[in-house]
Coordinates of C-alpha atoms and ligand atoms in Angstrom, one line a residue:
T1 CA -5.9 15.8 27.3
L2 CA -4.6 15.7 23.8
N3 CA -2.1 17.8 22.1
V4 CA -4.2 19.0 19.1
E5 CA -1.3 20.1 17.0
Q6 CA 0.5 16.8 17.4
V7 CA -2.7 14.9 16.4
Q8 CA -3.3 17.1 13.4
A9 CA 0.3 16.5 12.2
L10 CA -0.3 12.8 12.7
M11 CA -3.4 12.9 10.6
K12 CA -1.4 14.6 7.8
S13 CA 1.2 11.9 7.9
I14 CA -1.4 9.2 7.7
D15 CA -3.1 11.0 4.8
S16 CA 0.2 11.1 2.9
E17 CA 0.6 7.3 3.0
K18 CA 0.1 5.6 -0.3
V19 CA -2.8 3.3 -0.2
G20 CA -3.7 0.8 -2.9
K21 CA -5.6 -2.4 -3.2
N22 CA -2.8 -4.9 -4.0
Y23 CA -3.5 -8.5 -2.9
H24 CA -7.0 -7.5 -1.9
E25 CA -9.1 -10.5 -0.9
L26 CA -6.2 -12.9 -1.8
A27 CA -7.2 -15.1 1.1
K28 CA -10.9 -14.3 1.2
G29 CA -13.0 -17.0 2.8
R30 CA -10.1 -19.2 3.9
N31 CA -9.6 -20.6 7.4
V32 CA -7.0 -18.6 9.2
I33 CA -4.4 -20.2 11.4
V34 CA -2.2 -17.7 13.3
I35 CA 0.8 -18.9 15.3
Q36 CA 2.1 -16.3 17.7
A37 CA 5.5 -17.7 18.3
E38 CA 7.0 -17.2 21.8
S39 CA 10.3 -15.2 21.8
I40 CA 11.1 -15.8 18.1
Q41 CA 13.3 -13.1 16.8
N42 CA 14.1 -12.6 13.1
F43 CA 17.9 -13.2 13.3
V44 CA 17.3 -16.9 13.4
I45 CA 15.6 -17.0 10.0
N46 CA 18.0 -18.4 7.4
A47 CA 20.8 -18.5 10.0
T48 CA 22.9 -21.6 10.4
V49 CA 25.0 -23.2 13.1
N50 CA 27.8 -25.4 11.9
G51 CA 26.1 -25.4 8.5
E52 CA 22.7 -26.5 9.9
P53 CA 19.7 -24.2 9.6
I54 CA 18.0 -23.2 12.9
T55 CA 14.6 -22.8 11.3
P56 CA 14.5 -25.2 8.2
V57 CA 10.7 -25.3 8.2
L58 CA 10.2 -21.6 8.4
N59 CA 12.9 -21.0 5.8
E60 CA 11.2 -23.4 3.4
L61 CA 7.8 -21.9 4.1
I62 CA 9.2 -18.4 3.3
G63 CA 10.4 -19.5 -0.1
N64 CA 7.1 -21.2 -1.0
E65 CA 3.9 -19.4 -1.7
S66 CA 4.4 -17.0 1.2
I67 CA 4.7 -13.3 1.8
Y68 CA 7.6 -12.6 4.2
F69 CA 8.0 -9.3 5.9
D70 CA 11.6 -9.0 6.7
R71 CA 11.5 -5.7 8.6
Y72 CA 8.7 -6.3 11.1
Y73 CA 9.0 -5.2 14.7
E74 CA 7.4 -6.1 18.0
Q75 CA 5.9 -3.2 19.9
V76 CA 5.0 -4.8 23.2
G77 CA 5.1 -3.0 26.6
W78 CA 4.1 -4.0 30.1
G79 CA 1.9 -6.9 28.9
N80 CA 4.6 -8.7 27.0
T81 CA 3.0 -11.8 25.2
S82 CA -0.5 -10.5 25.8
D83 CA 0.4 -7.1 24.4
A84 CA 1.6 -8.8 21.2
E85 CA -1.9 -10.3 20.9
F86 CA -3.6 -7.1 21.8
I87 CA -1.7 -4.9 19.4
S88 CA -2.0 -7.4 16.5
H89 CA -5.7 -8.0 16.9
N90 CA -6.7 -4.4 17.6
G91 CA -4.3 -2.1 15.8
F92 CA -3.9 0.0 19.0
Y93 CA -1.0 0.5 21.3
P94 CA -1.0 -1.3 24.7
S95 CA -1.6 0.6 27.9
K96 CA 1.4 2.3 29.5
R97 CA 0.1 1.9 33.0
I98 CA -0.7 -1.8 33.4
F99 CA -1.2 -4.7 30.9
S100 CA -4.0 -3.9 28.4
Y101 CA -6.0 -7.0 29.0
K102 CA -6.5 -5.7 32.6
A103 CA -6.6 -2.0 31.9
Y104 CA -9.3 -2.3 29.2
E105 CA -11.1 -5.4 30.4
K106 CA -14.5 -3.7 30.3
N107 CA -14.0 -2.0 26.9
E108 CA -15.8 -2.6 23.7
F109 CA -13.5 -3.5 20.8
V110 CA -13.4 -3.9 17.0
T111 CA -10.7 -6.4 16.2
L112 CA -9.7 -8.7 13.5
P113 CA -11.6 -11.6 15.1
T114 CA -14.8 -9.5 15.7
S115 CA -14.6 -8.3 12.1
L116 CA -14.3 -11.9 10.8
K117 CA -17.1 -13.0 13.0
E118 CA -19.4 -10.5 11.2
K119 CA -18.4 -12.3 8.0
G120 CA -19.5 -15.7 9.4
Y121 CA -16.2 -16.9 10.9
S122 CA -16.0 -19.0 14.0
S123 CA -13.0 -18.5 16.3
I124 CA -10.8 -20.5 18.7
V125 CA -7.6 -19.9 20.8
F126 CA -5.1 -22.5 21.9
H127 CA -2.6 -22.0 24.7
G128 CA -0.7 -24.4 26.9
N129 CA -0.9 -22.4 30.1
Y130 CA -3.8 -21.6 32.4
A131 CA -6.8 -19.8 31.0
N132 CA -6.5 -16.8 33.4
F133 CA -2.8 -16.0 32.6
W134 CA -2.8 -12.3 31.5
N135 CA -6.6 -12.1 32.2
R136 CA -7.2 -13.7 28.8
D137 CA -10.3 -15.6 29.8
V138 CA -12.0 -12.4 30.8
V139 CA -11.1 -10.3 27.7
Y140 CA -11.3 -12.9 24.9
P141 CA -15.1 -12.6 24.4
A142 CA -14.9 -8.9 23.8
Q143 CA -11.9 -9.5 21.6
G144 CA -14.1 -11.7 19.4
L145 CA -12.3 -14.9 20.4
D146 CA -15.1 -17.4 21.3
A147 CA -13.6 -20.8 22.1
Y148 CA -10.5 -20.9 24.3
I149 CA -8.6 -24.1 24.8
S150 CA -6.1 -23.8 27.6
L151 CA -4.1 -26.0 29.9
E152 CA -7.2 -27.0 31.8
D153 CA -8.8 -28.4 28.6
F154 CA -5.9 -30.3 27.1
K155 CA -4.6 -33.7 28.1
V156 CA -1.4 -32.8 29.9
D157 CA 0.7 -35.5 28.3
E158 CA 4.0 -33.6 28.0
E159 CA 5.0 -30.6 30.0
I160 CA 8.1 -28.5 29.1
G161 CA 9.0 -25.2 30.6
I162 CA 6.0 -23.3 31.8
G163 CA 3.2 -25.4 30.3
L164 CA 2.1 -28.0 27.8
S165 CA 4.7 -28.6 25.1
D166 CA 4.1 -26.9 21.7
G167 CA 4.1 -30.3 20.0
S168 CA 1.3 -31.6 22.2
M169 CA -0.7 -28.4 21.8
F170 CA -0.5 -28.5 18.0
R171 CA -1.3 -32.2 17.9
Q172 CA -4.3 -32.0 20.2
S173 CA -5.7 -28.8 18.5
V174 CA -6.4 -30.6 15.2
D175 CA -9.4 -32.5 16.7
F176 CA -10.9 -29.2 17.8
L177 CA -10.3 -27.6 14.4
K178 CA -12.0 -30.5 12.6
E179 CA -15.2 -29.8 14.7
L180 CA -15.3 -26.0 14.1
P181 CA -17.7 -24.5 11.7
K182 CA -15.8 -23.2 8.6
P183 CA -14.3 -20.8 7.9
F184 CA -12.6 -20.4 11.2
Y185 CA -10.0 -18.0 12.8
S186 CA -7.7 -20.0 15.0
F187 CA -5.0 -18.4 17.2
Y188 CA -2.1 -20.4 18.7
I189 CA 0.1 -19.0 21.5
T190 CA 3.2 -21.1 21.7
L191 CA 5.1 -21.6 25.0
T192 CA 8.1 -24.0 24.8
S193 CA 10.5 -21.3 23.6
H194 CA 9.8 -19.2 26.7
H195 CA 12.6 -18.0 28.9
P196 CA 14.7 -19.8 30.4
F197 CA 14.6 -22.0 27.2
D198 CA 14.7 -25.4 28.9
L199 CA 14.4 -28.3 26.5
P200 CA 14.6 -32.0 27.2
E201 CA 17.8 -33.5 25.8
E202 CA 15.9 -35.7 23.3
Y203 CA 14.7 -32.6 21.4
K204 CA 18.1 -31.0 21.1
V205 CA 19.1 -31.7 17.5
I206 CA 21.4 -28.8 16.6
E207 CA 25.1 -29.4 17.2
M208 CA 26.3 -26.0 18.5
G209 CA 30.0 -26.5 18.6
P210 CA 32.3 -25.4 21.5
K211 CA 31.9 -21.7 21.0
Y212 CA 28.2 -21.6 22.0
Q213 CA 27.9 -24.8 24.0
D214 CA 26.1 -24.4 27.3
T215 CA 25.3 -20.7 26.7
V216 CA 22.0 -18.9 26.8
L217 CA 22.2 -18.5 23.0
E218 CA 22.5 -22.3 22.7
K219 CA 19.4 -22.8 24.9
Y220 CA 17.5 -20.2 22.9
I221 CA 18.5 -21.7 19.5
Q222 CA 17.6 -25.2 20.6
T223 CA 14.1 -24.2 21.7
V224 CA 13.6 -22.1 18.5
N225 CA 14.7 -25.2 16.5
Y226 CA 12.2 -27.3 18.4
L227 CA 9.3 -24.9 17.7
D228 CA 10.3 -24.8 14.0
A229 CA 10.1 -28.6 13.9
Q230 CA 6.7 -28.7 15.7
I231 CA 5.3 -26.2 13.2
G232 CA 6.5 -28.5 10.4
E233 CA 4.7 -31.5 11.9
F234 CA 1.6 -29.5 12.5
I235 CA 1.5 -28.5 8.9
E236 CA 1.8 -32.1 7.9
L237 CA -1.1 -32.9 10.2
L238 CA -3.2 -30.2 8.6
K239 CA -2.5 -31.6 5.2
L240 CA -3.4 -35.1 6.4
E241 CA -6.7 -33.8 7.8
G242 CA -7.6 -31.8 4.7
L243 CA -7.2 -28.5 6.6
Y244 CA -4.3 -27.1 4.7
D245 CA -5.4 -26.2 1.2
D246 CA -8.2 -23.9 2.2
S247 CA -6.3 -22.1 4.9
M248 CA -3.9 -19.2 5.3
I249 CA -1.1 -19.9 7.8
V250 CA 0.3 -16.9 9.5
I251 CA 3.4 -16.9 11.8
Y252 CA 4.9 -14.0 13.8
G253 CA 7.2 -13.6 16.8
D254 CA 5.6 -12.1 19.9
H255 CA 8.6 -10.3 21.4
K256 CA 12.4 -10.6 22.0
G257 CA 13.9 -13.7 23.5
L258 CA 17.3 -12.3 24.3
D259 CA 17.8 -8.9 25.9
M260 CA 20.6 -6.7 24.5
R261 CA 21.1 -5.3 28.0
D262 CA 22.3 -8.6 29.2
E263 CA 26.0 -8.5 28.6
E264 CA 26.5 -12.2 28.0
A265 CA 23.5 -12.4 25.6
N266 CA 24.7 -9.3 23.8
E267 CA 28.2 -10.5 23.2
L268 CA 27.0 -13.9 22.1
I269 CA 24.5 -12.6 19.5
S270 CA 26.8 -9.9 18.3
S271 CA 29.5 -12.5 17.6
F272 CA 26.9 -14.9 16.1
M273 CA 25.5 -12.2 13.7
G274 CA 28.8 -10.6 13.0
R275 CA 27.5 -7.2 13.9
E276 CA 26.5 -5.2 17.0
Y277 CA 23.3 -6.4 18.7
K278 CA 21.2 -3.2 19.0
E279 CA 17.6 -2.2 19.6
D280 CA 16.3 -2.6 16.1
E281 CA 17.6 -6.2 15.9
M282 CA 16.3 -7.0 19.3
H283 CA 12.8 -5.9 18.4
K284 CA 12.7 -7.5 14.9
V285 CA 10.5 -10.5 14.6
P286 CA 9.6 -12.7 11.6
F287 CA 6.2 -12.3 10.0
I288 CA 5.2 -14.9 7.5
V289 CA 1.9 -15.2 5.6
H290 CA 1.6 -18.6 3.8
I291 CA -1.2 -19.0 1.3
P292 CA -1.2 -22.4 -0.3
G293 CA -2.3 -22.2 -3.9
G294 CA -2.5 -18.4 -3.6
G295 CA 0.1 -18.0 -6.3
V296 CA 2.0 -15.2 -4.5
Q297 CA 5.7 -15.4 -3.5
K298 CA 7.0 -12.1 -2.1
E299 CA 9.3 -10.4 0.3
V300 CA 8.1 -7.1 1.7
N301 CA 10.9 -4.8 2.9
T302 CA 8.7 -2.0 4.2
V303 CA 9.3 -1.3 7.9
G304 CA 6.2 -2.5 9.8
G305 CA 5.2 -3.6 13.3
Q306 CA 2.5 -5.5 15.1
I307 CA 0.3 -2.5 14.9
D308 CA 0.0 -3.2 11.2
F309 CA -1.2 -6.7 11.5
F310 CA -5.0 -6.0 11.6
P311 CA -5.1 -3.8 8.5
T312 CA -2.7 -6.1 6.6
M313 CA -4.8 -9.2 7.4
A314 CA -8.0 -7.2 6.7
N315 CA -6.9 -6.5 3.2
L316 CA -6.0 -10.1 2.5
L317 CA -9.2 -11.5 3.9
G318 CA -11.5 -8.8 2.4
V319 CA -12.5 -7.1 5.7
E320 CA -13.5 -3.5 5.1
L321 CA -11.5 -1.3 7.3
N322 CA -11.3 2.5 7.3
L323 CA -7.7 3.6 7.0
K324 CA -8.1 5.9 10.0
S325 CA -9.7 3.5 12.4
T326 CA -6.6 1.9 13.8
F327 CA -3.0 3.0 14.1
G328 CA -1.8 0.4 11.7
K329 CA -1.2 0.4 8.0
D330 CA -1.7 -2.3 5.4
L331 CA 1.9 -3.3 4.8
L332 CA 1.0 -4.6 1.3
N333 CA -0.1 -1.2 0.2
T334 CA 2.2 1.4 1.7
E335 CA 5.8 2.3 1.3
N336 CA 6.0 4.5 4.3
G337 CA 7.0 2.3 7.1
F338 CA 6.8 3.6 10.6
V339 CA 7.0 1.9 14.0
A340 CA 6.6 3.6 17.3
M341 CA 8.6 1.6 19.9
Q342 CA 7.3 0.7 23.3
S343 CA 9.4 -1.4 25.5
H344 CA 13.0 -1.0 26.8
V345 CA 13.2 2.5 25.2
A346 CA 11.9 5.9 26.1
Q347 CA 8.7 7.1 24.5
G348 CA 9.3 8.8 21.1
S349 CA 11.7 6.1 19.9
F350 CA 10.8 4.9 16.4
I351 CA 12.0 2.9 13.4
S352 CA 11.3 4.1 9.9
N353 CA 12.3 2.9 6.4
E354 CA 15.3 5.2 6.8
M355 CA 16.4 5.3 10.4
V356 CA 16.3 4.0 14.0
F357 CA 15.8 6.7 16.6
I358 CA 16.2 5.9 20.3
M359 CA 15.1 8.6 22.6
S360 CA 17.4 9.3 25.6
N361 CA 16.2 8.0 28.9
D362 CA 17.1 11.3 30.6
G363 CA 14.4 13.0 28.5
V364 CA 17.0 15.3 26.8
F365 CA 16.4 15.0 23.0
E366 CA 20.0 16.0 22.2
N367 CA 21.3 12.9 24.1
S368 CA 19.3 10.5 21.9
R369 CA 20.8 8.1 19.4
A370 CA 19.9 7.8 15.7
W371 CA 21.4 5.7 13.0
D372 CA 20.9 4.8 9.4
I373 CA 18.9 1.6 9.2
H374 CA 20.8 0.3 6.2
T375 CA 24.4 1.2 7.1
G376 CA 24.3 1.5 10.9
E377 CA 26.1 4.9 10.5
P378 CA 25.0 7.6 13.0
V379 CA 22.7 10.3 11.7
D380 CA 21.8 13.7 13.1
V381 CA 19.2 13.3 15.8
Y382 CA 17.4 16.5 14.6
S383 CA 16.4 14.7 11.4
A384 CA 14.3 12.5 13.7
R385 CA 12.3 15.3 15.2
E386 CA 9.2 14.7 13.1
G387 CA 9.2 10.9 13.7
F388 CA 9.7 11.5 17.4
E389 CA 6.6 13.8 17.6
R390 CA 4.6 11.3 15.6
A391 CA 5.5 8.3 17.8
I392 CA 4.4 10.3 20.9
A393 CA 1.2 11.5 19.2
E394 CA 0.3 7.9 18.1
I395 CA 0.8 6.4 21.5
N396 CA -1.0 9.2 23.4
L397 CA -3.9 9.3 21.1
S398 CA -4.2 5.5 21.3
E399 CA -4.2 5.6 25.1
Y400 CA -6.8 8.4 25.1
I401 CA -9.2 6.4 22.9
L402 CA -8.8 3.3 24.9
K403 CA -9.1 5.0 28.3
N404 CA -12.4 6.6 27.1
D405 CA -13.7 3.4 25.5
L406 CA -14.0 5.0 22.1
V407 CA -12.8 2.2 19.8
P408 CA -16.2 1.6 18.2
L409 CA -16.7 5.3 17.5
V410 CA -13.3 5.6 15.9
H411 CA -14.2 2.6 13.6
E412 CA -17.4 4.3 12.7
K413 CA -16.2 7.9 12.2
G414 CA -12.4 7.8 11.9
L415 CA -9.6 9.0 14.2
E416 CA -10.3 12.7 13.4
K417 CA -13.6 12.5 15.2
I418 CA -11.7 12.4 18.5
L419 CA -10.4 16.0 17.9
E420 CA -14.0 17.2 17.4
L421 CA -15.0 15.6 20.7
E422 CA -12.1 17.4 22.4
D423 CA -13.2 20.8 21.0
K424 CA -16.6 20.5 22.6
Ligands
LIG501 C1 1.8 -17.1 29.5 C2 2.6 -16.9 28.2 C3 3.9 -16.2 28.5 O1 0.5 -17.4 29.3 O2 1.8 -16.3 27.3 O3 3.8 -14.9 28.6 P1 5.1 -13.9 28.7 O4 5.7 -14.2 30.1 O5 6.1 -14.2 27.6 O6 4.6 -12.5 28.6

């Protein structure tokens, strides 16, 4: 059952959020190429090792006709990579019980891909592991993802880590893209930078120096650098094949690569960044929207999360979406950032434009931690009470809707309708 007061307060918060129409339809009718980048955290962006950038390609992309969201957070739970897909495409939180692609495999959905399909888009997914990993093959049709090219369909000419190398996946995908009816929505799930970050020597380009040599941070950085280079080559291929100018290229990190609770990783990253490695940094992932010829170059500092992906994309692509039909916000048209956190923290933890609040694992509110997001200085946990209530309300209402298979109804009538149902 729902806590009606909590939900009413949530509706009020949503109402108070400023909504405009900035950048509306900026990418209307374009092909969409989304790269969900395995384990890519934001701290690598514009960072250098021995004067060498870790992500030269992404850095350049960010500075050139792109919108870069520099305070964007992953919100995955149990379903890890598959949750990142689920949250981003649906604007709902993942199940708390089991991974969402299993928990809701029989549900009906309204997603970014189903909405684009109604506008005449075709769709395709590329992933270098088996089709049934995370039950993807079963749920993709209901998610609006029609073609699915997985390990079984590729020529396995180069294996790294747990599947086909990212380089090979990108290269082979272009032939499929060329055959697709335009406009298309294509979704890439990369793999090579998956834990334990094994990379053949020939691809290790960055000279780490003695301090980080042979550490988990070195392995991580080498695979991130590899992915960055492969994205660069992929973009060159798109240009060569005439698939670049009419496309929008979107890149975001799926979830953390290095766990702050691992002592070695924590010490290494803290020393690398020159500040303490904490929850907000661990969950922060890059989110880049590159629109060639779109004439927009921008950095968005509003706090946002994967839950905001669908509404933000919908605005850019001209998909009509009721403000109260998902839990996300259009990050190009709000200043009130709010991210309810899911993994590695107790429920009720959140990040806002002002603070980070981490609910205590013992369930005692007073034992929680809160700090100013800009200065890192501790703040009074009581000032986080409203955000704490909101985070819980969002996650519970989301779960209620999904459990009862009510997503289409919510899209038709809005989230408030759920309260009316409860009253009856
Ligand atoms: C497997 C790949 C990795 O198909 O998506 O998933 P993860 O282990 O990162 O959740």
